[in-house]
Short mmCIF file of C-alpha atoms in Angstrom, two decimals:
data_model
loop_
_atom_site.label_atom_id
_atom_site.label_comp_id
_atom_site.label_asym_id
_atom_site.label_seq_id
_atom_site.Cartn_x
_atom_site.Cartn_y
_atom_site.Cartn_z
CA UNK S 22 21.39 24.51 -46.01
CA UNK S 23 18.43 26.36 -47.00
CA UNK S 24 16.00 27.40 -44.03
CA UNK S 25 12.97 25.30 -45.18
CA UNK S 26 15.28 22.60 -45.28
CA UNK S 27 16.52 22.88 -41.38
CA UNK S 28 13.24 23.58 -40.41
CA UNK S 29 11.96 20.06 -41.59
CA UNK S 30 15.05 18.77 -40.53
CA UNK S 31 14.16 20.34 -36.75
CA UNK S 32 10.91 19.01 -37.05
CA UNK S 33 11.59 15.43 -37.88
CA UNK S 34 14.19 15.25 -35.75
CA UNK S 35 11.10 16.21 -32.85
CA UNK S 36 9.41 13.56 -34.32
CA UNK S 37 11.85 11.05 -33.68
CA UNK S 38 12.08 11.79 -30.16
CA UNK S 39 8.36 12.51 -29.41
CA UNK S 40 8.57 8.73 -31.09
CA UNK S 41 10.94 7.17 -29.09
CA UNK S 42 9.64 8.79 -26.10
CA UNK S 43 6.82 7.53 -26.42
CA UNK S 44 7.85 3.80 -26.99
CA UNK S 45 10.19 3.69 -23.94
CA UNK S 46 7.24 5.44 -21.55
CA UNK S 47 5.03 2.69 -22.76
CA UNK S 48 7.60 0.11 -22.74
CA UNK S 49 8.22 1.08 -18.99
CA UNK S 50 4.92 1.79 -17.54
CA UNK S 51 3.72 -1.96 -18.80
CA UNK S 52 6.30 -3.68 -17.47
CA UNK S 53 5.93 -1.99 -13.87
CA UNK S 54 1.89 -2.85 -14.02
CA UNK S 55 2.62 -6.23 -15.44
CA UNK S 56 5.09 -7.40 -13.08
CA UNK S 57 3.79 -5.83 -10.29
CA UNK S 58 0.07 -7.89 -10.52
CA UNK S 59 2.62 -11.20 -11.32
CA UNK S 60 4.46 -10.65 -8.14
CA UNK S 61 1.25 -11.13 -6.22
CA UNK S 62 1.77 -15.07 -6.79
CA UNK S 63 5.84 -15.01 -8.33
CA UNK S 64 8.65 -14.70 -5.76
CA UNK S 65 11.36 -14.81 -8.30
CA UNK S 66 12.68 -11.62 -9.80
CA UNK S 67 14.30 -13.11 -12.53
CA UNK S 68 10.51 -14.82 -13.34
CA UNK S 69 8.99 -11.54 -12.57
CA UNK S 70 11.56 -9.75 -14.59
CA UNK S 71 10.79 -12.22 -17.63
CA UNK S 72 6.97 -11.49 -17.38
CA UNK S 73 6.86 -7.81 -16.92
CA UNK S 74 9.46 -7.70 -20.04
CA UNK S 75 7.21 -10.09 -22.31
CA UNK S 76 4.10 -8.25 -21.68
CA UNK S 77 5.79 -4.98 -22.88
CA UNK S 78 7.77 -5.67 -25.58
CA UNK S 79 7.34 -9.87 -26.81
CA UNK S 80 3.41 -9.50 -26.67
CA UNK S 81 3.24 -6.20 -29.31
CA UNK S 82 6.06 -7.72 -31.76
CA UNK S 83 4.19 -10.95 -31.68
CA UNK S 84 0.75 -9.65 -32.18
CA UNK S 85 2.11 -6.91 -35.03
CA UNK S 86 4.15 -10.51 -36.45
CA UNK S 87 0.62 -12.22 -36.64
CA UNK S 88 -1.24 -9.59 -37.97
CA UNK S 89 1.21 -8.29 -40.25
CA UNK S 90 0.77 -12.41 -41.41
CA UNK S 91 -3.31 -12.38 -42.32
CA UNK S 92 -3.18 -8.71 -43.96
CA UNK S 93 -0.47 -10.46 -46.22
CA UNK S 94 -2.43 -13.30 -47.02
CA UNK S 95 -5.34 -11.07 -48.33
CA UNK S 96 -3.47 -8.09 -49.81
CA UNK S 97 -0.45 -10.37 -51.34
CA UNK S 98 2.64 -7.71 -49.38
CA UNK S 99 3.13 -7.46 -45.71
CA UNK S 100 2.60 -3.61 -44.23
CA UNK S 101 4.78 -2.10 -41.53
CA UNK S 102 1.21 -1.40 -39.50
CA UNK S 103 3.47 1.83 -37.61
CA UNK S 104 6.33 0.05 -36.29
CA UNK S 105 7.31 2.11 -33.23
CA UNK S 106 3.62 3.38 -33.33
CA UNK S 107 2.37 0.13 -32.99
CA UNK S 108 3.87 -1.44 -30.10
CA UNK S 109 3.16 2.23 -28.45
CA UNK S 110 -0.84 1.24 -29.18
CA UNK S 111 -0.45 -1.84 -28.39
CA UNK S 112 0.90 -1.16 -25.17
CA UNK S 113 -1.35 2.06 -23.98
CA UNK S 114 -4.58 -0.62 -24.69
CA UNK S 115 -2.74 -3.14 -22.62
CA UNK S 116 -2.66 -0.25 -19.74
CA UNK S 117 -5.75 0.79 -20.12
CA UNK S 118 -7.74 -2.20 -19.93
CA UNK S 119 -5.47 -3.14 -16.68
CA UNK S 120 -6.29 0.22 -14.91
CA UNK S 121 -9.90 0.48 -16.03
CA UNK S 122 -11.08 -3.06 -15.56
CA UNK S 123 -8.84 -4.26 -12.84
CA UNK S 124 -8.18 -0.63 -11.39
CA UNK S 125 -8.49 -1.90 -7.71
CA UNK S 126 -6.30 -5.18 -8.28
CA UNK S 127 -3.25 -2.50 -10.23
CA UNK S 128 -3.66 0.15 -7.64
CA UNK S 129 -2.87 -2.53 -4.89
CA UNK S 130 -0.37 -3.92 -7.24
CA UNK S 131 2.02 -0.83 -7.59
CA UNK S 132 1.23 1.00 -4.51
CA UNK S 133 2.50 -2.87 -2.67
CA UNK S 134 5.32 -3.86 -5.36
CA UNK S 135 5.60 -0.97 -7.76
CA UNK S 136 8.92 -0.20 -6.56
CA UNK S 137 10.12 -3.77 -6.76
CA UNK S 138 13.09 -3.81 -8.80
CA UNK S 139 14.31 -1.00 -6.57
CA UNK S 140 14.78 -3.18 -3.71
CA UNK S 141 15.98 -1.19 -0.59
CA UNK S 142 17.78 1.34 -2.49
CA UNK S 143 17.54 5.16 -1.19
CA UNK S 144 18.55 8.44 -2.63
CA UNK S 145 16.56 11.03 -4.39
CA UNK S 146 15.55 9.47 -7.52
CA UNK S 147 13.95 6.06 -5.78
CA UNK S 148 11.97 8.66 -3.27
CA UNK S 149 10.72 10.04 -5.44
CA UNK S 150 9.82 7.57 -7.72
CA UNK S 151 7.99 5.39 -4.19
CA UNK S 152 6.16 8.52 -3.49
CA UNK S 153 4.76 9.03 -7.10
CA UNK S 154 3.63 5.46 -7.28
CA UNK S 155 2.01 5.73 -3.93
CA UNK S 156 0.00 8.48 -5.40
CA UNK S 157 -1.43 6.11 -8.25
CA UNK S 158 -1.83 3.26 -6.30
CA UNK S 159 -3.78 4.90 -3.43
CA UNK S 160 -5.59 6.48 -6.69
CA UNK S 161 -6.21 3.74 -8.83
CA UNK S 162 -7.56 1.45 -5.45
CA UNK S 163 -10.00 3.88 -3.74
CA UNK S 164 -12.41 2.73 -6.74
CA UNK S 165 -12.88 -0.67 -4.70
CA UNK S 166 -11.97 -1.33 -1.20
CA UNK S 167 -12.00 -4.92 -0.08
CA UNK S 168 -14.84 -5.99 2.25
CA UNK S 169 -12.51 -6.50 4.94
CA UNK S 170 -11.14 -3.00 5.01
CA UNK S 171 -14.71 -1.56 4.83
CA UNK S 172 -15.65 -3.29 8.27
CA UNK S 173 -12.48 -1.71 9.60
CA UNK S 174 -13.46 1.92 7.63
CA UNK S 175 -16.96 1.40 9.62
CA UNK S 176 -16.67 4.19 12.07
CA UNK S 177 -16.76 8.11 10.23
CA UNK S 178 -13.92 9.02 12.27
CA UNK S 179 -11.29 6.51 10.89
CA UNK S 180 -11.80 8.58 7.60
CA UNK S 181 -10.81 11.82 8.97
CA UNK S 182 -7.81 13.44 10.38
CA UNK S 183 -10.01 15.10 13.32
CA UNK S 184 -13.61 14.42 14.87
CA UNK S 185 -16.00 16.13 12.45
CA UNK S 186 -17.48 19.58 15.00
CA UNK S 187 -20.16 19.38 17.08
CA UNK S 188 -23.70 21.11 15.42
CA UNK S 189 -24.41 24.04 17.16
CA UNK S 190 -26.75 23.68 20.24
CA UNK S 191 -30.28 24.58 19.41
CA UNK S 192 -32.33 27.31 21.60
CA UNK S 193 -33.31 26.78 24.67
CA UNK S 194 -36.83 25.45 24.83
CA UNK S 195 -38.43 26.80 28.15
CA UNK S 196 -41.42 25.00 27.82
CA UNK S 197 -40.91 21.59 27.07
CA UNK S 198 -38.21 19.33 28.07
CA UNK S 199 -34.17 19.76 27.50
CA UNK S 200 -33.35 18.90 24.08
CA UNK S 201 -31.51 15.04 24.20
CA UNK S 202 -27.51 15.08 24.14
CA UNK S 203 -26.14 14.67 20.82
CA UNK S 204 -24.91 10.91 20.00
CA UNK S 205 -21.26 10.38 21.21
CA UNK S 206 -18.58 10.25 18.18
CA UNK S 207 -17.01 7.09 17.58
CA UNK S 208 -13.73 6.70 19.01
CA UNK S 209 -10.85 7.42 16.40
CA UNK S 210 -8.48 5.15 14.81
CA UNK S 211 -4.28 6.00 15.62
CA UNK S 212 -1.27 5.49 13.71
CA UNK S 213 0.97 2.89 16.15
CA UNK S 214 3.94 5.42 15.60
CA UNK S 215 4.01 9.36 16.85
CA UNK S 216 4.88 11.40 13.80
CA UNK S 217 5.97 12.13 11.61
CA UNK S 218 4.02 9.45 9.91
CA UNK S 219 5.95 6.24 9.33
CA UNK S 220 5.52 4.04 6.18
CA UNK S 221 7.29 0.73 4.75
CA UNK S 222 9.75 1.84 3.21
CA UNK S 223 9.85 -0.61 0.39
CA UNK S 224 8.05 -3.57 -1.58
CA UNK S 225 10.18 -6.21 0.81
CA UNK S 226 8.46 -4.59 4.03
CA UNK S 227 4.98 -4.10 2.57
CA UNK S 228 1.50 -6.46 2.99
CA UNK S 229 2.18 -9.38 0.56
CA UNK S 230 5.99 -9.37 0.62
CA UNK S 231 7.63 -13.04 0.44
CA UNK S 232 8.08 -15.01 3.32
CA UNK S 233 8.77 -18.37 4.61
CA UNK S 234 6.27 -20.89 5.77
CA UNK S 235 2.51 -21.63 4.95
CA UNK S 236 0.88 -18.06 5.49
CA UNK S 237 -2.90 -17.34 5.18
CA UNK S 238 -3.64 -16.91 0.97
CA UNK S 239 -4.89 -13.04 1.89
CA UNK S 240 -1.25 -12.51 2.89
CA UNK S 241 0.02 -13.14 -1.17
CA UNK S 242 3.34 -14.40 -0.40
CA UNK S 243 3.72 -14.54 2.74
CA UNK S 244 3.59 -11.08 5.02
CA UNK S 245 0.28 -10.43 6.79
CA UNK S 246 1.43 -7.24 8.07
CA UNK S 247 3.52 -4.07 7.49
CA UNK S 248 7.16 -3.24 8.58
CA UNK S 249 7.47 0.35 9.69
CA UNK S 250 11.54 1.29 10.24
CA UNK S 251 11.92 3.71 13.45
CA UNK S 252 14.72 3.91 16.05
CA UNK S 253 14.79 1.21 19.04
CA UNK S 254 12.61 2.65 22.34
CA UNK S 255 10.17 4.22 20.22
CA UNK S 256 6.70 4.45 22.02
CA UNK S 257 3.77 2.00 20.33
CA UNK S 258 0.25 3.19 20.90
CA UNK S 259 -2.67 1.26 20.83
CA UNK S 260 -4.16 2.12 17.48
CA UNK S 261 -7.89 2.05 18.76
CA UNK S 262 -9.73 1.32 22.36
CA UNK S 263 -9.96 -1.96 23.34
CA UNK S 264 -8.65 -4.70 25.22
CA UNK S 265 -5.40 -7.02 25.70
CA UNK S 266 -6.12 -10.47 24.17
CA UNK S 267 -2.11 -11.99 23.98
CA UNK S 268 0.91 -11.14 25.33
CA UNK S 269 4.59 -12.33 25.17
CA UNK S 270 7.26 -11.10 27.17
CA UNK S 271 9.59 -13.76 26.55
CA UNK S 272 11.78 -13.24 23.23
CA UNK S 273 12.80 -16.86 23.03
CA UNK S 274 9.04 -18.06 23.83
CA UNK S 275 7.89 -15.70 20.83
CA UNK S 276 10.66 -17.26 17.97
CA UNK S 277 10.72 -14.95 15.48
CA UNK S 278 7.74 -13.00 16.24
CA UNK S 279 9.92 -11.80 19.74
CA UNK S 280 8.24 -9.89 21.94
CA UNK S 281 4.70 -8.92 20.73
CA UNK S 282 1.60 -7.72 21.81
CA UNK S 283 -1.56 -8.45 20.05
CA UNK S 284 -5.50 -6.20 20.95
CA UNK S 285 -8.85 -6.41 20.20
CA UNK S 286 -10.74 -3.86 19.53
CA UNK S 287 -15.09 -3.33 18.76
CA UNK S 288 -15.74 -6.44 20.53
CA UNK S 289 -13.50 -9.07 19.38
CA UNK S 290 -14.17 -8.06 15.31
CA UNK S 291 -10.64 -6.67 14.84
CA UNK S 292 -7.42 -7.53 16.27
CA UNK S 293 -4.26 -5.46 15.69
CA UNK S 294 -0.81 -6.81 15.98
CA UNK S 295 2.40 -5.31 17.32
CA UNK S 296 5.63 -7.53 16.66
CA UNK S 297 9.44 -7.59 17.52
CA UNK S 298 9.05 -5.45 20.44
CA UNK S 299 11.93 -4.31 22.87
CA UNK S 300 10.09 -4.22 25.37
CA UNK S 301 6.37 -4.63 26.64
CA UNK S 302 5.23 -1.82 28.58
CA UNK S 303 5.28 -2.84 32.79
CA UNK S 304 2.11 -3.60 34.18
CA UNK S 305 0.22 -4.28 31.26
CA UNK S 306 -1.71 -7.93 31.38
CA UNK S 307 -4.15 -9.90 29.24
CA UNK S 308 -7.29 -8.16 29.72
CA UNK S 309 -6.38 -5.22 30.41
CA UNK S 310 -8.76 -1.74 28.71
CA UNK S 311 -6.28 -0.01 26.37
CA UNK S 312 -7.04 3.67 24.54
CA UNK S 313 -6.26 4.71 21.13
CA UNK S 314 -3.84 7.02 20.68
CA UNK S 315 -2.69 6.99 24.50
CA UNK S 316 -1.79 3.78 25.83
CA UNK S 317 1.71 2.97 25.30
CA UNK S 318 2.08 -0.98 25.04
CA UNK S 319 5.50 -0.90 24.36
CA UNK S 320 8.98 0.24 22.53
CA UNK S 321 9.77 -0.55 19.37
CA UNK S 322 13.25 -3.47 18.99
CA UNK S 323 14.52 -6.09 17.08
CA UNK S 324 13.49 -9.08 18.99
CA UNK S 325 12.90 -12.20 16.72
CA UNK S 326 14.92 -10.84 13.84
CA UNK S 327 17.42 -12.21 12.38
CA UNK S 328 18.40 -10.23 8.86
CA UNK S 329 16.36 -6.55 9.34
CA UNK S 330 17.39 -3.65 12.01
CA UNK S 331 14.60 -2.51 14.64
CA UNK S 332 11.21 -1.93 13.30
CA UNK S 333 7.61 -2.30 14.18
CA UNK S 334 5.80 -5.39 12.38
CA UNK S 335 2.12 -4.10 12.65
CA UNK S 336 -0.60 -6.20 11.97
CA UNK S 337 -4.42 -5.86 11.47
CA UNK S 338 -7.27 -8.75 11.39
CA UNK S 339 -10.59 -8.85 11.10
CA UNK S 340 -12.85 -11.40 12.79
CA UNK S 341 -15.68 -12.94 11.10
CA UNK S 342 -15.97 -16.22 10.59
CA UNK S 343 -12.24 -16.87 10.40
CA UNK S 344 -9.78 -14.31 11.37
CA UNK S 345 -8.65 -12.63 7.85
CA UNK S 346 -6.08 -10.01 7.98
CA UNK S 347 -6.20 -6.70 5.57
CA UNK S 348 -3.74 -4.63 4.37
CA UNK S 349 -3.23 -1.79 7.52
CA UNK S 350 -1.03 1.02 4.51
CA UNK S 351 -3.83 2.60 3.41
CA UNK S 352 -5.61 2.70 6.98
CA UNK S 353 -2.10 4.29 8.73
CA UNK S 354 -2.36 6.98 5.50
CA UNK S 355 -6.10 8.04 7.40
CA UNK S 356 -5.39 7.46 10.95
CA UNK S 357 -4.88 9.99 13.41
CA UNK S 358 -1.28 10.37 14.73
CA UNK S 359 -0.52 9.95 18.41
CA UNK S 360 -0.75 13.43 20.22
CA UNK S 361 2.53 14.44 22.05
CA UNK S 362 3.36 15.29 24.72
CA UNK S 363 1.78 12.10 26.08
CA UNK S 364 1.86 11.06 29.86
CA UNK S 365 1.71 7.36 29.12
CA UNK S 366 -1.66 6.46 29.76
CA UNK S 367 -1.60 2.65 31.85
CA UNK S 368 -3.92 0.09 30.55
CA UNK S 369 -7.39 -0.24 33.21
CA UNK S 370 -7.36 -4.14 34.61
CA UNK S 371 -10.40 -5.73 33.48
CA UNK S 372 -10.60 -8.77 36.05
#
């Protein structure tokens, strides 16, 4: 074979995979987005499956079908309009008006269910693949925060890992009175878990997840909270001062919530939750002053479930009007981890 002829032959053989490449990528990164918005209202993964699958591939053949149609009509012979190419445009405008015009609704939508066809598989490949759609999730959502998780963002210290430093003091003034003290920083927000950092581990565990039962229509399907997977006996901190508003010691009593413990914090305006306990820390009563970060309430368990090991169901609220509860992932990415060694710190009796 002559060189010029294996050199086109290299080159079109490129093509063809740069080509089908690029139809698979597209075919795949549609159907994640797709069905990942439709499983904010579609339990079934055979219906979610269906959906994801139609807006990637039976949309484009459809709409190349019908358009392929009217050019006929007016030119008398139907063009091939790409092929391949097509559905490959077809599919990256699809995308791209989903992550520019909805970004905030598809950032919550894969960073909450992008992994959902994985189930509660592990290895390598499904790591890696959860942490990478973390990434754009997180990404593609910080454009628009829901009102609720701004009230909870209020304080400047939930957004950062450590108070910001204290301005240097100015000089002494010897002839006028002492300078005032600075303003005291708000107090920080705490993940419930010492590290290393502990996240849901998949879509089944996350904010949203289907559940049984009439839940709150924040909640999606069902679960107004997040499941974070750590041995039983593992401390829970109080993720912020404030004070004891429920508790339930009695695992029966609590059906499938178990033993729990539930906090306000600012005044009654947020409320976090802390579910299937092992135990409730001795001592501690409704009432009672708690501090972020320090208080130990209790140990994680398995109380209340029935299907799922020991884990922590953590829950967050806010009060106003109604209480309304908020997806708590992306607050436990900014919050401060507990600080061992600890002492536990008992809760002060309010009476």
């Amino acid at each position: 074979m002559p060189r010029r002829s294996r050199l086109l032959a290299r080159l079109y053989a490129t093509y063809l995979l740069l080509r089908w490449s690029a139809l698979l990528v597209s075919i795949f990164v549609v159907f994640v987005v797709s069905s990942s918005l439709a499983g904010a209202s579609v339990g079934s993964s055979w219906l979610r499956l269906g959906l994801g699958l139609g807006a990637a591939l039976a949309l484009p053949v459809l709409l190349r079908g019908r358009l392929r149609q009217l050019v006929a009509r007016r030119l008398g012979r139907r063009p091939s309009l790409g092929g391949s190419w097509f559905l490959v445009l077809v599919n990256g405008l699809t995308l791209a008006a989903l992550c520019v015009g909805f970004c905030d609704e598809t950032g919550r939508a894969l960073r909450r269910r992008g992994d959902w066809f994985l189930g509660s598989a592990e290895g390598w490949l499904p790591r890696r693949y959860r942490a990478r759609m973390g990434r754009v999730g997180r990404w593609l959502e910080r454009f628009d925060l829901p009102p609720e998780a701004r009230t909870v963002l209020a304080d400047a210290a939930q957004l950062q890992p450590d108070p910001p430093p204290l301005p240097p003091p100015p000089p002494e003034n010897l002839e006028g009175p002492p300078p005032p003290p600075p303003p005291p920083l708000p107090a920080a927000w705490f993940h419930p878990i010492e590290g290393p950092r502990s996240r849901p581990p998949s879509a089944g565990c996350r904010f949203g997840a289907p559940r049984p039962g009439p839940r709150p229509p924040e909640c999606e399907l069902g679960h107004c909270g997040v499941d974070l997977f750590v041995p039983t006996g593992t401390p829970v901190f109080a993720v912020h001062d404030g004070v004891v508003r429920s508790i339930q010691r009695d695992a029966e009593r609590g059906g499938i919530s178990g033993k729990f413990v539930i906090l306000e914090h600012k005044g009654g305006a947020v409320r976090s939750t802390y579910v299937h306990l092992d135990r409730v820390a001795g001592g501690l009563r409704r009432g009672d002053v708690v501090t972020g970060g320090k208080t130990v309430i209790g140990t994680v368990g398995a109380t209340g479930c029935k299907r799922t090991g020991p884990h922590l169901h953590f829950g967050l609220s806010v009060v106003k009007g109604r209480q309304r509860f908020v997806d708590p992932e992306p607050l436990l990415e900014l919050w401060r981890l507990p600080e061992p060694p600890r002492e536990a710190t008992p809760a002060v009796a309010v009476r």
